Amino acid sequence: LVGAPGAGKGTLCKMLAEEYGFRHISVGDLLRQIVLSPNADKKTVEYVRRAELLPTETLFSILKSQFGELNGGRTILLDGFPRRLDQAKSFEEVVSTSRFVLFFDCPEGLAEDRVVQRLAGREGDNLETFRKRFEEFSKLNPPILEYYKSKDKLVVVSLRLEDLPTLPDIGIGRHQRRFKYLVQETAVHDADQT
């Protein structure tokens, strides 16, 4: 799942995991856990503390360990990944092929409001970091979207106010059929693999 910082990726992933039985892996949560670990690699900690993107090899090492621990044959929602086009392409070759990619399309003002609301709740959330990450996201995300669109794997979930009947609905209702289809296809594909 890709989307700007503060777009509500974690909230959406939790809802989808509950509704459809997906596994939810949050890249941001994993990195925050690493920073708190006394055995953490110092270079990785510095990247995270500076709100910089990790080198692809480092990130893949972290993700591969999580895939082995959590998959159990279920579909995984990878929250907050990829952040760069090279990560998207390499992930498909090295780690796993994605069945679909959700883009949580959230305007900057709404994303900033969400970050402000959670400032007290999460280390590293502040307006300066948000603005740096949003700018980076705005530059790096369009090629990722084009890549997955060209593979017919992109599903856009709009959070733009003009597209929403009400804010709490988060725009997922109109994509319900697509999610159900993807879940059914996943089940058929997984059954074919056994």
PDB file of C-alpha atoms in Angstrom, residues 2-183:
ATOM      1  CA  VAL A   2       1.435   3.358  -0.992  1.00  0.00           C
ATOM      2  CA  GLY A   3       0.326   6.762   0.152  1.00  0.00           C
ATOM      3  CA  ALA A   4       1.639   9.974   1.621  1.00  0.00           C
ATOM      4  CA  PRO A   5       2.690  10.181   5.261  1.00  0.00           C
ATOM      5  CA  GLY A   6      -0.446  10.758   7.306  1.00  0.00           C
ATOM      6  CA  ALA A   7      -2.750   9.417   4.564  1.00  0.00           C
ATOM      7  CA  GLY A   8      -4.161   6.736   6.856  1.00  0.00           C
ATOM      8  CA  LYS A   9      -2.378   3.709   5.393  1.00  0.00           C
ATOM      9  CA  GLY A  10      -2.188   1.971   8.762  1.00  0.00           C
ATOM     10  CA  THR A  11      -5.862   2.556   9.466  1.00  0.00           C
ATOM     11  CA  LEU A  12      -6.862   1.177   6.061  1.00  0.00           C
ATOM     12  CA  CYS A  13      -4.570  -1.834   6.408  1.00  0.00           C
ATOM     13  CA  LYS A  14      -5.997  -2.709   9.813  1.00  0.00           C
ATOM     14  CA  MET A  15      -9.521  -2.541   8.374  1.00  0.00           C
ATOM     15  CA  LEU A  16      -8.600  -4.722   5.394  1.00  0.00           C
ATOM     16  CA  ALA A  17      -6.710  -7.196   7.568  1.00  0.00           C
ATOM     17  CA  GLU A  18      -9.747  -7.560   9.814  1.00  0.00           C
ATOM     18  CA  GLU A  19     -12.277  -7.736   6.995  1.00  0.00           C
ATOM     19  CA  TYR A  20     -10.403 -10.089   4.667  1.00  0.00           C
ATOM     20  CA  GLY A  21      -7.910 -11.919   6.870  1.00  0.00           C
ATOM     21  CA  PHE A  22      -4.825 -10.306   5.321  1.00  0.00           C
ATOM     22  CA  ARG A  23      -1.548 -10.024   7.230  1.00  0.00           C
ATOM     23  CA  HIS A  24      -0.515  -6.413   7.862  1.00  0.00           C
ATOM     24  CA  ILE A  25       3.170  -5.454   7.846  1.00  0.00           C
ATOM     25  CA  SER A  26       3.845  -1.771   8.442  1.00  0.00           C
ATOM     26  CA  VAL A  27       7.286  -0.732   7.214  1.00  0.00           C
ATOM     27  CA  GLY A  28       7.129   2.394   9.398  1.00  0.00           C
ATOM     28  CA  ASP A  29       6.267   0.376  12.515  1.00  0.00           C
ATOM     29  CA  LEU A  30       9.085  -2.091  11.771  1.00  0.00           C
ATOM     30  CA  LEU A  31      11.595   0.721  11.445  1.00  0.00           C
ATOM     31  CA  ARG A  32      10.373   2.390  14.642  1.00  0.00           C
ATOM     32  CA  GLN A  33      10.824  -0.970  16.451  1.00  0.00           C
ATOM     33  CA  ILE A  34      14.354  -1.285  15.097  1.00  0.00           C
ATOM     34  CA  VAL A  35      15.268   2.174  16.405  1.00  0.00           C
ATOM     35  CA  LEU A  36      14.130   1.121  19.888  1.00  0.00           C
ATOM     36  CA  SER A  37      16.100  -2.135  19.837  1.00  0.00           C
ATOM     37  CA  PRO A  38      19.379  -2.107  21.807  1.00  0.00           C
ATOM     38  CA  ASN A  39      20.954  -4.386  19.147  1.00  0.00           C
ATOM     39  CA  ALA A  40      19.943  -2.235  16.186  1.00  0.00           C
ATOM     40  CA  ASP A  41      22.393  -1.536  13.405  1.00  0.00           C
ATOM     41  CA  LYS A  42      23.649   2.015  14.014  1.00  0.00           C
ATOM     42  CA  LYS A  43      23.530   3.015  10.324  1.00  0.00           C
ATOM     43  CA  THR A  44      19.920   1.865  10.045  1.00  0.00           C
ATOM     44  CA  VAL A  45      19.008   3.811  13.184  1.00  0.00           C
ATOM     45  CA  GLU A  46      20.606   6.964  11.774  1.00  0.00           C
ATOM     46  CA  TYR A  47      18.689   6.678   8.500  1.00  0.00           C
ATOM     47  CA  VAL A  48      15.408   6.288  10.392  1.00  0.00           C
ATOM     48  CA  ARG A  49      16.137   9.136  12.819  1.00  0.00           C
ATOM     49  CA  ARG A  50      16.984  11.469   9.926  1.00  0.00           C
ATOM     50  CA  ALA A  51      13.749  10.379   8.175  1.00  0.00           C
ATOM     51  CA  GLU A  52      15.770   9.201   5.164  1.00  0.00           C
ATOM     52  CA  LEU A  53      15.016   6.221   2.966  1.00  0.00           C
ATOM     53  CA  LEU A  54      16.994   3.102   3.797  1.00  0.00           C
ATOM     54  CA  PRO A  55      19.205   1.522   1.147  1.00  0.00           C
ATOM     55  CA  THR A  56      17.154  -1.074  -0.732  1.00  0.00           C
ATOM     56  CA  GLU A  57      19.322  -4.016   0.386  1.00  0.00           C
ATOM     57  CA  THR A  58      18.932  -3.067   4.052  1.00  0.00           C
ATOM     58  CA  LEU A  59      15.186  -2.683   3.746  1.00  0.00           C
ATOM     59  CA  PHE A  60      14.803  -5.976   1.860  1.00  0.00           C
ATOM     60  CA  SER A  61      16.720  -7.800   4.555  1.00  0.00           C
ATOM     61  CA  ILE A  62      14.260  -6.484   7.152  1.00  0.00           C
ATOM     62  CA  LEU A  63      11.236  -7.313   4.975  1.00  0.00           C
ATOM     63  CA  LYS A  64      12.386 -10.826   4.068  1.00  0.00           C
ATOM     64  CA  SER A  65      12.625 -11.752   7.742  1.00  0.00           C
ATOM     65  CA  GLN A  66       9.067 -10.500   8.278  1.00  0.00           C
ATOM     66  CA  PHE A  67       7.690 -12.371   5.294  1.00  0.00           C
ATOM     67  CA  GLY A  68       9.115 -15.620   6.596  1.00  0.00           C
ATOM     68  CA  GLU A  69       7.685 -15.057  10.075  1.00  0.00           C
ATOM     69  CA  LEU A  70       4.228 -13.787   9.175  1.00  0.00           C
ATOM     70  CA  ASN A  71       3.063 -15.122   5.855  1.00  0.00           C
ATOM     71  CA  GLY A  72       1.676 -18.573   6.666  1.00  0.00           C
ATOM     72  CA  GLY A  73       0.148 -18.651   3.176  1.00  0.00           C
ATOM     73  CA  ARG A  74      -2.010 -15.572   3.687  1.00  0.00           C
ATOM     74  CA  THR A  75      -1.987 -12.426   1.595  1.00  0.00           C
ATOM     75  CA  ILE A  76       0.278  -9.754   3.044  1.00  0.00           C
ATOM     76  CA  LEU A  77      -0.531  -6.052   3.036  1.00  0.00           C
ATOM     77  CA  LEU A  78       2.792  -4.262   2.938  1.00  0.00           C
ATOM     78  CA  ASP A  79       2.007  -0.844   4.363  1.00  0.00           C
ATOM     79  CA  GLY A  80       4.237   2.032   3.250  1.00  0.00           C
ATOM     80  CA  PHE A  81       6.173   0.240   0.529  1.00  0.00           C
ATOM     81  CA  PRO A  82       7.613   0.819  -2.041  1.00  0.00           C
ATOM     82  CA  ARG A  83       8.933   4.328  -1.645  1.00  0.00           C
ATOM     83  CA  ARG A  84      11.109   4.327  -4.794  1.00  0.00           C
ATOM     84  CA  LEU A  85      10.692   2.776  -8.239  1.00  0.00           C
ATOM     85  CA  ASP A  86      13.876   0.693  -7.895  1.00  0.00           C
ATOM     86  CA  GLN A  87      12.390  -0.842  -4.721  1.00  0.00           C
ATOM     87  CA  ALA A  88       9.192  -1.756  -6.563  1.00  0.00           C
ATOM     88  CA  LYS A  89      11.033  -3.476  -9.399  1.00  0.00           C
ATOM     89  CA  SER A  90      13.570  -5.227  -7.179  1.00  0.00           C
ATOM     90  CA  PHE A  91      10.879  -6.392  -4.761  1.00  0.00           C
ATOM     91  CA  GLU A  92       9.036  -8.160  -7.589  1.00  0.00           C
ATOM     92  CA  GLU A  93      12.270  -9.919  -8.605  1.00  0.00           C
ATOM     93  CA  VAL A  94      13.858 -10.665  -5.236  1.00  0.00           C
ATOM     94  CA  VAL A  95      11.193 -10.906  -2.523  1.00  0.00           C
ATOM     95  CA  SER A  96       7.700 -11.518  -3.878  1.00  0.00           C
ATOM     96  CA  THR A  97       5.345 -10.666  -6.730  1.00  0.00           C
ATOM     97  CA  SER A  98       2.556  -8.322  -5.739  1.00  0.00           C
ATOM     98  CA  ARG A  99      -0.993  -9.208  -6.731  1.00  0.00           C
ATOM     99  CA  PHE A 100      -2.245  -5.630  -6.465  1.00  0.00           C
ATOM    100  CA  VAL A 101      -1.095  -2.257  -5.155  1.00  0.00           C
ATOM    101  CA  LEU A 102      -3.342   0.193  -3.339  1.00  0.00           C
ATOM    102  CA  PHE A 103      -2.614   3.886  -3.664  1.00  0.00           C
ATOM    103  CA  PHE A 104      -4.190   5.871  -0.860  1.00  0.00           C
ATOM    104  CA  ASP A 105      -4.617   9.227  -2.635  1.00  0.00           C
ATOM    105  CA  CYS A 106      -4.701  11.880   0.095  1.00  0.00           C
ATOM    106  CA  PRO A 107      -4.270  15.639  -0.369  1.00  0.00           C
ATOM    107  CA  GLU A 108      -1.423  17.273   1.537  1.00  0.00           C
ATOM    108  CA  GLY A 109      -3.687  19.366   3.800  1.00  0.00           C
ATOM    109  CA  LEU A 110      -5.651  16.345   5.014  1.00  0.00           C
ATOM    110  CA  ALA A 111      -2.486  14.290   5.513  1.00  0.00           C
ATOM    111  CA  GLU A 112      -0.905  17.140   7.508  1.00  0.00           C
ATOM    112  CA  ASP A 113      -4.026  17.446   9.687  1.00  0.00           C
ATOM    113  CA  ARG A 114      -3.857  13.704  10.434  1.00  0.00           C
ATOM    114  CA  VAL A 115      -0.172  13.950  11.395  1.00  0.00           C
ATOM    115  CA  VAL A 116      -0.869  16.951  13.665  1.00  0.00           C
ATOM    116  CA  GLN A 117      -3.587  14.925  15.421  1.00  0.00           C
ATOM    117  CA  ARG A 118      -1.169  12.082  16.187  1.00  0.00           C
ATOM    118  CA  LEU A 119       1.908  14.198  17.049  1.00  0.00           C
ATOM    119  CA  ALA A 120       1.875  13.164  20.677  1.00  0.00           C
ATOM    120  CA  GLY A 121       1.436   9.488  19.830  1.00  0.00           C
ATOM    121  CA  ARG A 122       4.388   8.554  17.633  1.00  0.00           C
ATOM    122  CA  GLU A 123       8.106   9.199  17.779  1.00  0.00           C
ATOM    123  CA  GLY A 124       9.380  11.057  14.732  1.00  0.00           C
ATOM    124  CA  ASP A 125       6.042  12.631  13.856  1.00  0.00           C
ATOM    125  CA  ASN A 126       6.436  16.377  13.624  1.00  0.00           C
ATOM    126  CA  LEU A 127       5.559  18.970  11.001  1.00  0.00           C
ATOM    127  CA  GLU A 128       9.123  19.395   9.764  1.00  0.00           C
ATOM    128  CA  THR A 129       9.534  15.645   9.220  1.00  0.00           C
ATOM    129  CA  PHE A 130       6.060  15.416   7.660  1.00  0.00           C
ATOM    130  CA  ARG A 131       6.821  18.185   5.162  1.00  0.00           C
ATOM    131  CA  LYS A 132      10.168  16.627   4.218  1.00  0.00           C
ATOM    132  CA  ARG A 133       8.593  13.184   3.762  1.00  0.00           C
ATOM    133  CA  PHE A 134       5.574  14.569   1.854  1.00  0.00           C
ATOM    134  CA  GLU A 135       7.836  16.451  -0.571  1.00  0.00           C
ATOM    135  CA  GLU A 136       9.938  13.318  -1.066  1.00  0.00           C
ATOM    136  CA  PHE A 137       6.787  11.239  -1.555  1.00  0.00           C
ATOM    137  CA  SER A 138       5.418  13.711  -4.137  1.00  0.00           C
ATOM    138  CA  LYS A 139       8.630  13.455  -6.172  1.00  0.00           C
ATOM    139  CA  LEU A 140       9.158   9.688  -5.933  1.00  0.00           C
ATOM    140  CA  ASN A 141       5.595   8.332  -6.081  1.00  0.00           C
ATOM    141  CA  PRO A 142       4.433   9.134  -9.675  1.00  0.00           C
ATOM    142  CA  PRO A 143       6.836   6.659 -11.369  1.00  0.00           C
ATOM    143  CA  ILE A 144       5.769   3.951  -8.884  1.00  0.00           C
ATOM    144  CA  LEU A 145       2.109   4.523  -9.728  1.00  0.00           C
ATOM    145  CA  GLU A 146       2.842   4.418 -13.460  1.00  0.00           C
ATOM    146  CA  TYR A 147       4.811   1.175 -13.038  1.00  0.00           C
ATOM    147  CA  TYR A 148       1.961  -0.619 -11.265  1.00  0.00           C
ATOM    148  CA  LYS A 149      -0.674   0.930 -13.529  1.00  0.00           C
ATOM    149  CA  SER A 150       1.176  -0.456 -16.566  1.00  0.00           C
ATOM    150  CA  LYS A 151       0.991  -3.908 -14.932  1.00  0.00           C
ATOM    151  CA  ASP A 152      -2.755  -3.455 -14.241  1.00  0.00           C
ATOM    152  CA  LYS A 153      -2.126  -3.849 -10.499  1.00  0.00           C
ATOM    153  CA  LEU A 154      -2.990  -0.344  -9.292  1.00  0.00           C
ATOM    154  CA  VAL A 155      -6.142   0.365  -7.267  1.00  0.00           C
ATOM    155  CA  VAL A 156      -6.630   4.024  -6.307  1.00  0.00           C
ATOM    156  CA  VAL A 157      -8.509   4.758  -3.089  1.00  0.00           C
ATOM    157  CA  SER A 158      -9.314   8.456  -3.104  1.00  0.00           C
ATOM    158  CA  LEU A 159      -9.441  10.526   0.064  1.00  0.00           C
ATOM    159  CA  ARG A 160     -10.058  13.730  -1.825  1.00  0.00           C
ATOM    160  CA  LEU A 161     -13.045  15.442  -0.232  1.00  0.00           C
ATOM    161  CA  GLU A 162     -14.832  15.890  -3.544  1.00  0.00           C
ATOM    162  CA  ASP A 163     -14.721  12.094  -4.049  1.00  0.00           C
ATOM    163  CA  LEU A 164     -16.013  11.159  -0.615  1.00  0.00           C
ATOM    164  CA  PRO A 165     -19.616  10.935   0.514  1.00  0.00           C
ATOM    165  CA  THR A 166     -18.447  11.241   4.147  1.00  0.00           C
ATOM    166  CA  LEU A 167     -14.981  11.299   5.670  1.00  0.00           C
ATOM    167  CA  PRO A 168     -15.359   8.303   8.008  1.00  0.00           C
ATOM    168  CA  ASP A 169     -16.188   6.052   5.014  1.00  0.00           C
ATOM    169  CA  ILE A 170     -12.582   6.666   3.751  1.00  0.00           C
ATOM    170  CA  GLY A 171     -13.672   5.886   0.207  1.00  0.00           C
ATOM    171  CA  ILE A 172     -13.346   2.131   0.511  1.00  0.00           C
ATOM    172  CA  GLY A 173     -16.999   1.281  -0.183  1.00  0.00           C
ATOM    173  CA  ARG A 174     -16.820   1.768  -3.930  1.00  0.00           C
ATOM    174  CA  HIS A 175     -13.772  -0.520  -4.099  1.00  0.00           C
ATOM    175  CA  GLN A 176     -15.410  -3.329  -2.120  1.00  0.00           C
ATOM    176  CA  ARG A 177     -16.118  -5.464  -5.214  1.00  0.00           C
ATOM    177  CA  ARG A 178     -12.529  -5.093  -6.389  1.00  0.00           C
ATOM    178  CA  PHE A 179     -11.217  -6.164  -2.960  1.00  0.00           C
ATOM    179  CA  LYS A 180     -13.567  -9.163  -2.853  1.00  0.00           C
ATOM    180  CA  TYR A 181     -12.481 -10.158  -6.366  1.00  0.00           C
ATOM    181  CA  LEU A 182      -8.810  -9.833  -5.421  1.00  0.00           C
ATOM    182  CA  VAL A 183      -9.357 -11.873  -2.262  1.00  0.00           C
TER     183      VAL A 183
END
